[in-house]
Short mmCIF file of C-alpha atoms and ligand atoms in Angstrom, two decimals:
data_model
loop_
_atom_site.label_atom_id
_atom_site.label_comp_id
_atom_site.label_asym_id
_atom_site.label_seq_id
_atom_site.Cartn_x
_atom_site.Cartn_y
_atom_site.Cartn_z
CA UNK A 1 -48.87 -24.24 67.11
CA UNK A 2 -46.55 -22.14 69.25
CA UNK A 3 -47.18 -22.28 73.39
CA UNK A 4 -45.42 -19.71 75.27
CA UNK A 5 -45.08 -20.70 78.97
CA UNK A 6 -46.01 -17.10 81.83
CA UNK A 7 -44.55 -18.07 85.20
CA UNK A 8 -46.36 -15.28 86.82
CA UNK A 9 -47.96 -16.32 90.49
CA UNK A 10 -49.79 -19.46 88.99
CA UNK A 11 -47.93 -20.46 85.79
CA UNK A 12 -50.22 -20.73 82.17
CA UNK A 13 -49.63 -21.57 78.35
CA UNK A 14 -50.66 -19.07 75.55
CA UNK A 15 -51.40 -21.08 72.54
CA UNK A 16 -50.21 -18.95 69.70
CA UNK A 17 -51.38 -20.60 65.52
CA UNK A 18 -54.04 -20.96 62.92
CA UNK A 19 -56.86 -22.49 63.38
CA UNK A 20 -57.13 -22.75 67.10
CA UNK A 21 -60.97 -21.91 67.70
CA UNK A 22 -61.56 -24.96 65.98
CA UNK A 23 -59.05 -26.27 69.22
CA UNK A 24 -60.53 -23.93 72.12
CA UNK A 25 -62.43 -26.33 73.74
CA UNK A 26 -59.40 -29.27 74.06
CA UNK A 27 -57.55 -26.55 75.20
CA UNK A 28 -60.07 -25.49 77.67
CA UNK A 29 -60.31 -28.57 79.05
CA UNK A 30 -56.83 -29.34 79.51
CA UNK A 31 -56.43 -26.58 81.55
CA UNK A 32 -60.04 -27.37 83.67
CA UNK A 33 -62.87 -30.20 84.07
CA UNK A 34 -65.64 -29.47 81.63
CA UNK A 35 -68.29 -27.09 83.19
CA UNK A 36 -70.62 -24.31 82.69
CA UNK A 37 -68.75 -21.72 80.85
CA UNK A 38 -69.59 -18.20 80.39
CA UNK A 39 -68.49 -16.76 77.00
CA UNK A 40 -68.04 -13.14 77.08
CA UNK A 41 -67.79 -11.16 73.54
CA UNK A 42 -69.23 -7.92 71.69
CA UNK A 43 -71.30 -7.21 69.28
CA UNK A 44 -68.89 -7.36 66.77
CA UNK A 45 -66.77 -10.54 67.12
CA UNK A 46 -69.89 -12.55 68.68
CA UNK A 47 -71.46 -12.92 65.07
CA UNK A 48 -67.64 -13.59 63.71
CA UNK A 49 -66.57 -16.43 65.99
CA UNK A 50 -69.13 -16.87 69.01
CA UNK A 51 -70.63 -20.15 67.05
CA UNK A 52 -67.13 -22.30 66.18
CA UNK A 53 -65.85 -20.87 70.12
CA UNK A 54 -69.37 -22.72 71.08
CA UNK A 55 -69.39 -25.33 68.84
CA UNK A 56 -65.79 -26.36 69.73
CA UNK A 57 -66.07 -26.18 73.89
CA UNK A 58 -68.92 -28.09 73.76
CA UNK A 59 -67.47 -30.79 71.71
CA UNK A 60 -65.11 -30.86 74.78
CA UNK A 61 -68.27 -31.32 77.60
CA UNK A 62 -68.51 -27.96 78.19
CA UNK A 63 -72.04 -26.23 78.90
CA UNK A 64 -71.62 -22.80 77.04
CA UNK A 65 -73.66 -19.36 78.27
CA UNK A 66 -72.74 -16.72 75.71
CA UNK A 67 -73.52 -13.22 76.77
CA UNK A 68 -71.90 -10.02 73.81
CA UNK A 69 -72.20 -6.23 75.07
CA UNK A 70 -71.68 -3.39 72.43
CA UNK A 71 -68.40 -3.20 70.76
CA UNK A 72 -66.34 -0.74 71.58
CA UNK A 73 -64.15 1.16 74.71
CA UNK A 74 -67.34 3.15 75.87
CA UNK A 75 -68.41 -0.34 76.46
CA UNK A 76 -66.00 -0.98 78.94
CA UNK A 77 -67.51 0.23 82.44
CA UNK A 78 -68.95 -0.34 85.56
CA UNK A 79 -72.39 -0.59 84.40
CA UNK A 80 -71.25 -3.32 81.44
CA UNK A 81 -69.62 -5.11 84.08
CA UNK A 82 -72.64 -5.16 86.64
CA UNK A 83 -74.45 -6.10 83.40
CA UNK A 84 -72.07 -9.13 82.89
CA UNK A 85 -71.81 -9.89 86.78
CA UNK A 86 -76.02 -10.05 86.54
CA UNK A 87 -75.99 -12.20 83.57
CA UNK A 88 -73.18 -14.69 85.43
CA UNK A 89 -76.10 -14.84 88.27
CA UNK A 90 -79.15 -15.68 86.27
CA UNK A 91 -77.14 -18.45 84.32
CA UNK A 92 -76.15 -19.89 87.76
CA UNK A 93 -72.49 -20.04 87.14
CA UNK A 94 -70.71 -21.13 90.28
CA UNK A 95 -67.43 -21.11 91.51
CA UNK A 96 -66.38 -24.31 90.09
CA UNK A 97 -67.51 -22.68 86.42
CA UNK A 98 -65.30 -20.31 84.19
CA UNK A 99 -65.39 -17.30 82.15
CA UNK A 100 -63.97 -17.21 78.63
CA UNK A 101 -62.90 -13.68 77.10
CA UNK A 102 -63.46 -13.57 73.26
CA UNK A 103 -62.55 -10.86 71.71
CA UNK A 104 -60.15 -8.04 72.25
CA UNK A 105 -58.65 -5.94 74.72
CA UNK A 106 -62.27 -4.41 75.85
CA UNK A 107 -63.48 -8.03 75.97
CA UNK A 108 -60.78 -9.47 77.79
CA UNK A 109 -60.29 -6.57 80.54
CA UNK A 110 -63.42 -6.24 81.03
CA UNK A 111 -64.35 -10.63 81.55
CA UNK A 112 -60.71 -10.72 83.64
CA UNK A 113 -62.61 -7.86 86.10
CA UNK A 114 -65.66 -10.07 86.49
CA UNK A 115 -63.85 -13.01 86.39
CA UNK A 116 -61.92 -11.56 89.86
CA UNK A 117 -64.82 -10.55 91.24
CA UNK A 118 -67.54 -12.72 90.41
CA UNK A 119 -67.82 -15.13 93.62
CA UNK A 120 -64.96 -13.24 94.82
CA UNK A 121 -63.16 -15.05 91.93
CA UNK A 122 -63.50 -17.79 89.26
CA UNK A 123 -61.35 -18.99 86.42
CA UNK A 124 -60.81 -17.25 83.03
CA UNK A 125 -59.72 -18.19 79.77
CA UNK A 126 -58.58 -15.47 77.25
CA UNK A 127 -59.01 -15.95 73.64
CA UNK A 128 -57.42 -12.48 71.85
CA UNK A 129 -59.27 -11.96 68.71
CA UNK A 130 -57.22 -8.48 68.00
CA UNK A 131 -53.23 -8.05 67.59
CA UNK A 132 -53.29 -5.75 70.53
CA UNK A 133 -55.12 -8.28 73.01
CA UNK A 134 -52.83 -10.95 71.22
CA UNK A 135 -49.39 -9.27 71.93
CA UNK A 136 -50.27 -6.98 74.74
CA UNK A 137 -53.71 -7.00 76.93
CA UNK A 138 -53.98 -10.90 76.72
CA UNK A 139 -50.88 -11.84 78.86
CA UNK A 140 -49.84 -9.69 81.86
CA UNK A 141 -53.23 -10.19 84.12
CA UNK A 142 -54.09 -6.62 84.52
CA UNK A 143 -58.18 -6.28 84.07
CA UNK A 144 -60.22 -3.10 84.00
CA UNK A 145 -62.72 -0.97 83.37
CA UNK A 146 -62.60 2.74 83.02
CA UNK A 147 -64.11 5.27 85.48
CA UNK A 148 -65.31 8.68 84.31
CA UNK A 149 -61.83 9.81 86.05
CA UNK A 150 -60.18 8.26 83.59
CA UNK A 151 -59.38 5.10 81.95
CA UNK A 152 -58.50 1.86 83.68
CA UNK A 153 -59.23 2.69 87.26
CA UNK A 154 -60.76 -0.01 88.65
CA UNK A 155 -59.63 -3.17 88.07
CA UNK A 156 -57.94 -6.89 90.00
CA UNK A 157 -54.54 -8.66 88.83
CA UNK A 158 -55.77 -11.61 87.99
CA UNK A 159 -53.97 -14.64 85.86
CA UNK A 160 -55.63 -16.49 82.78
CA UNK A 161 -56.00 -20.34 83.02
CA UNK A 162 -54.70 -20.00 79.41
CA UNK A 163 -54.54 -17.90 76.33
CA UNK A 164 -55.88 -19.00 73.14
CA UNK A 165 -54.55 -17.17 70.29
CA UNK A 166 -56.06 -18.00 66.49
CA UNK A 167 -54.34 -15.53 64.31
CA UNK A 168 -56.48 -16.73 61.40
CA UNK A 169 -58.95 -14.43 63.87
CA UNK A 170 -56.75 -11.43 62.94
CA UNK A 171 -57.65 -11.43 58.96
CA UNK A 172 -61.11 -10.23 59.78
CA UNK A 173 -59.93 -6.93 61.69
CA UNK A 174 -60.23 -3.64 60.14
CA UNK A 175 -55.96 -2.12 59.04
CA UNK A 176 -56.25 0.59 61.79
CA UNK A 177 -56.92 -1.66 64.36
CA UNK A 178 -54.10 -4.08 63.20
CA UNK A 179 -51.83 -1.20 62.97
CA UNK A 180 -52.78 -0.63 66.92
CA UNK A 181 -51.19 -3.91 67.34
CA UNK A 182 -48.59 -3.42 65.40
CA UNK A 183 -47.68 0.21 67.44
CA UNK A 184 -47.47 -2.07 70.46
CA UNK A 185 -45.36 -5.01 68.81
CA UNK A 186 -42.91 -2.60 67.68
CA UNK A 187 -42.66 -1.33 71.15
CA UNK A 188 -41.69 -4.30 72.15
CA UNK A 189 -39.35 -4.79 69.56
CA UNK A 190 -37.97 -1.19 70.89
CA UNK A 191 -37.57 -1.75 74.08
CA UNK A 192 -36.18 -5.57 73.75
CA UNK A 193 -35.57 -6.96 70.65
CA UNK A 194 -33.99 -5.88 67.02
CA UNK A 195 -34.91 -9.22 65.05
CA UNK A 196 -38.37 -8.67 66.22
CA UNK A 197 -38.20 -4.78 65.15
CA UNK A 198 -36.64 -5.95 61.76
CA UNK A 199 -39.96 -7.45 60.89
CA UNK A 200 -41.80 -4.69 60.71
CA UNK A 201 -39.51 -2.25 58.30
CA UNK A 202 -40.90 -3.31 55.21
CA UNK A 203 -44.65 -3.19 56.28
CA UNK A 204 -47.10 -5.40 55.09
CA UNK A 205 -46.80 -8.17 58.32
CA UNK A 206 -50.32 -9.67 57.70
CA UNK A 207 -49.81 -11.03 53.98
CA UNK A 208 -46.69 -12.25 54.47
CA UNK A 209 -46.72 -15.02 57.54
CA UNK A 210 -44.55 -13.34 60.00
CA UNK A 211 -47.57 -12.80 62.78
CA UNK A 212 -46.99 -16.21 64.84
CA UNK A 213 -43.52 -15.35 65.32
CA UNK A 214 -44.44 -11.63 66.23
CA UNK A 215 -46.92 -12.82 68.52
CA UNK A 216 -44.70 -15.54 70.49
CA UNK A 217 -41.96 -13.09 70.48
CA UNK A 218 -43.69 -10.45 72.21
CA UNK A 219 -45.94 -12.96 74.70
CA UNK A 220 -42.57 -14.40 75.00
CA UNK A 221 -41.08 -10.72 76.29
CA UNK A 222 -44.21 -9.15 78.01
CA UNK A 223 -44.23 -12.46 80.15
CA UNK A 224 -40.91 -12.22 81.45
CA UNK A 225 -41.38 -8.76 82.56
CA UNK A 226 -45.00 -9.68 83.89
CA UNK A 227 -43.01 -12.75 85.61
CA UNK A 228 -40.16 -10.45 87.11
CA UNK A 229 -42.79 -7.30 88.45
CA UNK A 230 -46.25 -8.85 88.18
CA UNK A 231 -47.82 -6.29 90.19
CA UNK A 232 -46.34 -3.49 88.55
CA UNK A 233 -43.72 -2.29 91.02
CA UNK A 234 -40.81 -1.81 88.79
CA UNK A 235 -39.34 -3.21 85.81
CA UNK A 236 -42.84 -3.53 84.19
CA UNK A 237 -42.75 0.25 83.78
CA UNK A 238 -40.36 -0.63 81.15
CA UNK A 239 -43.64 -1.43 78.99
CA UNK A 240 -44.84 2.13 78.84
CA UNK A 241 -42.74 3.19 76.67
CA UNK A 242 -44.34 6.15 74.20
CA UNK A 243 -47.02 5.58 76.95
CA UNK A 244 -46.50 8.84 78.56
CA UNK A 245 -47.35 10.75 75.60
CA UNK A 246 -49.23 8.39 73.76
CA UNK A 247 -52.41 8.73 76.87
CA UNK A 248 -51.66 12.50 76.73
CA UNK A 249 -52.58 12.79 72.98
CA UNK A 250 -55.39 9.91 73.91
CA UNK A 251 -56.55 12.22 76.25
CA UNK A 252 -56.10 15.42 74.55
CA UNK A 253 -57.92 13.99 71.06
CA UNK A 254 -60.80 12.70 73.50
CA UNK A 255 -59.74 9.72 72.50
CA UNK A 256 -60.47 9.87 68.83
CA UNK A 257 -56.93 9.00 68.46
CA UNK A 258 -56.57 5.19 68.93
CA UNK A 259 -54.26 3.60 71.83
CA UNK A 260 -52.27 2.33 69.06
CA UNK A 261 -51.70 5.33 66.67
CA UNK A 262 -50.85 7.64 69.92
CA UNK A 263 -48.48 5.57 71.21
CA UNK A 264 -46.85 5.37 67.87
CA UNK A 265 -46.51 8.86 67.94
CA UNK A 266 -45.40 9.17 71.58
CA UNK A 267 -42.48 6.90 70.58
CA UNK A 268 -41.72 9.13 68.04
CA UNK A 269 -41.55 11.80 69.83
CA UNK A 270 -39.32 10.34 72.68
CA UNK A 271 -36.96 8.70 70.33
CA UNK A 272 -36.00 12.16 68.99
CA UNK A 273 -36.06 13.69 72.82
CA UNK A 274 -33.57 10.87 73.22
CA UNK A 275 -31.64 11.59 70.26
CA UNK A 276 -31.42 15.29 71.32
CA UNK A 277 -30.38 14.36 74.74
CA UNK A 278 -27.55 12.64 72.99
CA UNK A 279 -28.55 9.07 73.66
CA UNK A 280 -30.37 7.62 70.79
CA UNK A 281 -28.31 7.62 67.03
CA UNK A 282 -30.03 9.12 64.58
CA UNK A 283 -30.04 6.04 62.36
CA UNK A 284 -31.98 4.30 64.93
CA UNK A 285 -34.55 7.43 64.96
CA UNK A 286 -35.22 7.03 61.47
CA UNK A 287 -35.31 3.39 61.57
CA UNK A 288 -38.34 3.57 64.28
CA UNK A 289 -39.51 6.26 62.25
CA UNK A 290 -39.78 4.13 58.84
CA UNK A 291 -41.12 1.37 60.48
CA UNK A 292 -44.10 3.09 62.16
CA UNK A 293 -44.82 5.16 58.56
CA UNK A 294 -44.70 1.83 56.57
CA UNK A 295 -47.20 0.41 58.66
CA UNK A 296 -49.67 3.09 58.85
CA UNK A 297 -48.81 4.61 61.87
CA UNK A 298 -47.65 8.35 63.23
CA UNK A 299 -44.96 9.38 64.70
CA UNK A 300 -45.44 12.59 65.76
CA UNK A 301 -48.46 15.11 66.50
CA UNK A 302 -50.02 17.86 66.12
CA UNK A 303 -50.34 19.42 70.00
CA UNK A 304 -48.30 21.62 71.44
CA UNK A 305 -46.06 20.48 74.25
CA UNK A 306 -47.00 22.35 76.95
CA UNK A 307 -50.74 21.11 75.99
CA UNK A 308 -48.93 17.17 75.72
CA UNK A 309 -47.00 17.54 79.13
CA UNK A 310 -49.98 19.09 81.12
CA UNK A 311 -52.36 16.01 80.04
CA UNK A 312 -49.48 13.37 81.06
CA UNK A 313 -48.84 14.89 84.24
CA UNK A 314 -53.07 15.12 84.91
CA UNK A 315 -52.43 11.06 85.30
CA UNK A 316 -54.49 10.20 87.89
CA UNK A 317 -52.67 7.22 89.04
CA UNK A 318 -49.35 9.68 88.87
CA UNK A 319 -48.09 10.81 92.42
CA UNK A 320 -45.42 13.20 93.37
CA UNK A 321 -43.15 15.67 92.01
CA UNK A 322 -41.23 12.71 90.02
CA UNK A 323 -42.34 10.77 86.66
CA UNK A 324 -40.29 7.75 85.46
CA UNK A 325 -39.48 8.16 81.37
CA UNK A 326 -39.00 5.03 78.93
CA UNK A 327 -35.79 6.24 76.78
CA UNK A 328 -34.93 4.48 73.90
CA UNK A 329 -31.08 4.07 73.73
CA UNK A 330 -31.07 1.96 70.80
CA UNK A 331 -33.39 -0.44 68.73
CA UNK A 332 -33.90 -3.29 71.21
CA UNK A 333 -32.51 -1.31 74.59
CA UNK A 334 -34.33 1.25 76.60
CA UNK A 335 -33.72 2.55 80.58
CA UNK A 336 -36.37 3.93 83.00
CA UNK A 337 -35.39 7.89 83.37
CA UNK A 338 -36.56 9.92 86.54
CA UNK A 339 -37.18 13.28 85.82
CA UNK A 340 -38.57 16.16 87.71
CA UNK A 341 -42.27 16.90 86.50
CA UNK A 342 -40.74 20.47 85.22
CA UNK A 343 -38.76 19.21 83.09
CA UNK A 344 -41.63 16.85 81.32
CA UNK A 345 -42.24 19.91 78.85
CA UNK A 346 -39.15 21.08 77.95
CA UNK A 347 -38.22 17.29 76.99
CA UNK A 348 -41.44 17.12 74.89
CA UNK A 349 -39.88 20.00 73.02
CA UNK A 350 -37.44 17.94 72.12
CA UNK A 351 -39.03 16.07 70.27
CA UNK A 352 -41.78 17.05 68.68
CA UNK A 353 -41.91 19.07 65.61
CA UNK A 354 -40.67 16.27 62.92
N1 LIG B 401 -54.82 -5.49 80.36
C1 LIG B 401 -53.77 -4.96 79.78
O1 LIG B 401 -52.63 -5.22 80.16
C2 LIG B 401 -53.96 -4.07 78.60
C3 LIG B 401 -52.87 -3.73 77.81
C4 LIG B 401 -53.09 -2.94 76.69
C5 LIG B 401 -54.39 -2.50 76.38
N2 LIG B 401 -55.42 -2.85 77.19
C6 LIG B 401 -56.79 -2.42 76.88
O2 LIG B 401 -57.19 -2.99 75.64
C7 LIG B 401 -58.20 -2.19 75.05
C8 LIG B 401 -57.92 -2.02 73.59
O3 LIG B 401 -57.89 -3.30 72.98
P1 LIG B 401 -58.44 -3.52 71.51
O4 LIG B 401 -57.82 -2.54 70.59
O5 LIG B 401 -58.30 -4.96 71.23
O6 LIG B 401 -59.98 -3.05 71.66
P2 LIG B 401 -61.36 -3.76 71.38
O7 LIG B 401 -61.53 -4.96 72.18
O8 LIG B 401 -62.40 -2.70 71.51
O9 LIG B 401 -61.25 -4.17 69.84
C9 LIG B 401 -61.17 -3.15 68.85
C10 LIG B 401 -62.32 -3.31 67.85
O10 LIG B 401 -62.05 -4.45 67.01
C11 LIG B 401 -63.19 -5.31 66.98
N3 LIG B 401 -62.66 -6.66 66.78
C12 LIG B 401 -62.03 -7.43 67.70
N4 LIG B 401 -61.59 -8.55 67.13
C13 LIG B 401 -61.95 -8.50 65.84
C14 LIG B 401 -61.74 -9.37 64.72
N5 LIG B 401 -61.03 -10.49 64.84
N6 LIG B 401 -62.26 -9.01 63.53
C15 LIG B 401 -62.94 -7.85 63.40
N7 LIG B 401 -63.14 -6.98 64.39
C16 LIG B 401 -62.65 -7.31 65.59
C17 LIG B 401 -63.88 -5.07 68.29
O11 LIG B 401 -65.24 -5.44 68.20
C18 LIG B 401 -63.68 -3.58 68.49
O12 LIG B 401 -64.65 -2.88 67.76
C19 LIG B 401 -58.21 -0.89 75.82
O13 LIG B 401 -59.34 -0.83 76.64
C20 LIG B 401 -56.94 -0.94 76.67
O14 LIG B 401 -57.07 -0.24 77.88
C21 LIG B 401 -55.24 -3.62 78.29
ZN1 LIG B 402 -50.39 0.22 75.28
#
């Protein structure tokens, strides 16, 4: 087992190996004293994992309350979370119990929000059951839900007591939503690290036992930026990278292109935008390029860039005639780029068209 340390506000371990459901509850309750504890899942990883996550908490002294809402992102809104904030009510959990996220990203933003709110706040333990929620949502302690506005816009910061991460979980997940993860891990690898980025150029990560390193190398990154701008003020804006355009084609596709696969593309797209601004090589282009094909992901799209840069800039949390940029200046560098919102298009141009 790996255990990445987060020194955000209140410091916490993320326990990265196999077989660590069968662990969840010593975990648990080396982090808190056994108590009522709420286990929050869907539909679809409840009836994959819900009975060992049990089984194994209360071998610990822990009195479980399992409650699963309907897989999937329409899931994750404010009448879910009243549903969840109800159910923590009727069970009698009380401020000296805890909520436990399994799942992924939908589970664990969405627990994280009731966990913050519930009792005006209670303690939360996040156990990632997708790549994504593994290398991204899991660590960081942002928690939403999404608003008919738009997605994400109601939420709390709020810290896990730890993160449990069982990557024998991942084998059960269907390729497009490991390649999601993958889009994000190779982000990371973008933005701060090559030896991480070489993992991915030949494809294939699941067979081939490279995931606990992946994962501990991009908890390991996302944690120092979360530890250096935890609320999001600054360098944590480093972490959108292909963000800008990946929610634009999100958008744009009514989201029936996947977090994941649009960000791919976004990165794409910026990476040659770079290259034509005379910053990125183009060996470096192609590398990112070859590493997002061989693993099943896009890198460019379809929309036209005036259609791209008038969904980014419709934002909502955007404000003023300025929009920071993540350019890629070489596999494992990036810098934050102001530009003026006029020139969002013609940069788009750039690089789109592959
Ligand atoms: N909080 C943050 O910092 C942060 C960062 C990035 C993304 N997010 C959020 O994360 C969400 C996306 O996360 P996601 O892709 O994990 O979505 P998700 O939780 O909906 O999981 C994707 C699908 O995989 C299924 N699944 C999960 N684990 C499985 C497993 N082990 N085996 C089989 N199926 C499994 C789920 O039931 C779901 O249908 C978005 O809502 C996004 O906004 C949050
Ligand atoms: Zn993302």
């Amino acid at each position: 087992m790996k255990t990445v340390r987060i020194n955000a506000g209140r410091a916490y371990d993320v326990h990265i190996g196999a077989g660590l459901t069968d662990r969840a509850g010593k975990i648990a309750a080396g982090v808190m004293k056994p108590c009522r504890i709420a286990v929050i899942t869907d539909t679809t990883v409840g009836p994959l994992y819900l009975e060992r996550v049990k089984q194994s908490l209360e071998g610990a002294g822990f009195s479980v309350c399992p409650y699963a809402f309907p897989a999937g992102e329409q899931s994750k809104n404010m009448a879910t979370l009243s549903d969840i904030l109800e159910f923590l009510a009727e069970s009698g959990i009380t401020r000296s119990d805890a909520l436990f996220a399994l799942g992924g990203g939908v589970s664990g933003d969405i627990t994280g929000f009731a966990a913050g709110v519930f009792l005006r706040g209670i303690k939360f333990i996040q156990m990632p059951t997708t790549l994504l929620a593994a290398v991204d949502s899991s660590v960081g302690g942002k928690t939403a839900v999404d608003l008919k506005a738009g997605k994400n816009l109601a939420g709390v910061f709020l810290q896990p007591e730890a993160v449990i991460c069982d990557t024998d979980t991942l084998k059960t997940l269907p390729p497009e939503t490991l390649s999601d993860g993958i889009a994000e891990a190779i982000k990371t690898g973008v933005l701060f690290d090559e030896e991480l980025f070489s993992k991915f150029e030949g494809g294939d990560i699941s067979e081939s036992g490279k995931l606990p390193f992946i994962i501990e190398r991009c908890v390991t990154h996302k944690g120092r930026v979360v530890e250096a701008d935890e609320f999001d003020r600054g360098e944590r804006q480093l972490l959108n990278l292909g963000h800008t355009i990946g929610h634009a084609i999100e958008k744009i596709s009514d989201y029936g292109i996947s977090h994941g696969h649009a960000v791919a593309a976004g990165m794409g797209i910026i990476a040659r935008a770079s290259q034509n601004m005379g910053i990125m090589d183009r060996g470096d282009v192609t590398r990112l390029e070859s590493a997002l094909s061989a693993n099943g992901l896009p890198i460019d799209t379809k929309y036209a860039p005036s259609e791209l840069a008038r969904a980014a800039l419709s934002d909502k949390k955007r404000k003023g005639s300025e929009i920071t940029l993540v350019i890629p200046e070489r596999i494992g560098r990036c810098r934050l780029m102001k530009i003026n919102i006029d020139a969002l298009q013609s940069i788009i141009e750039k690089g789109t068209g592959a």
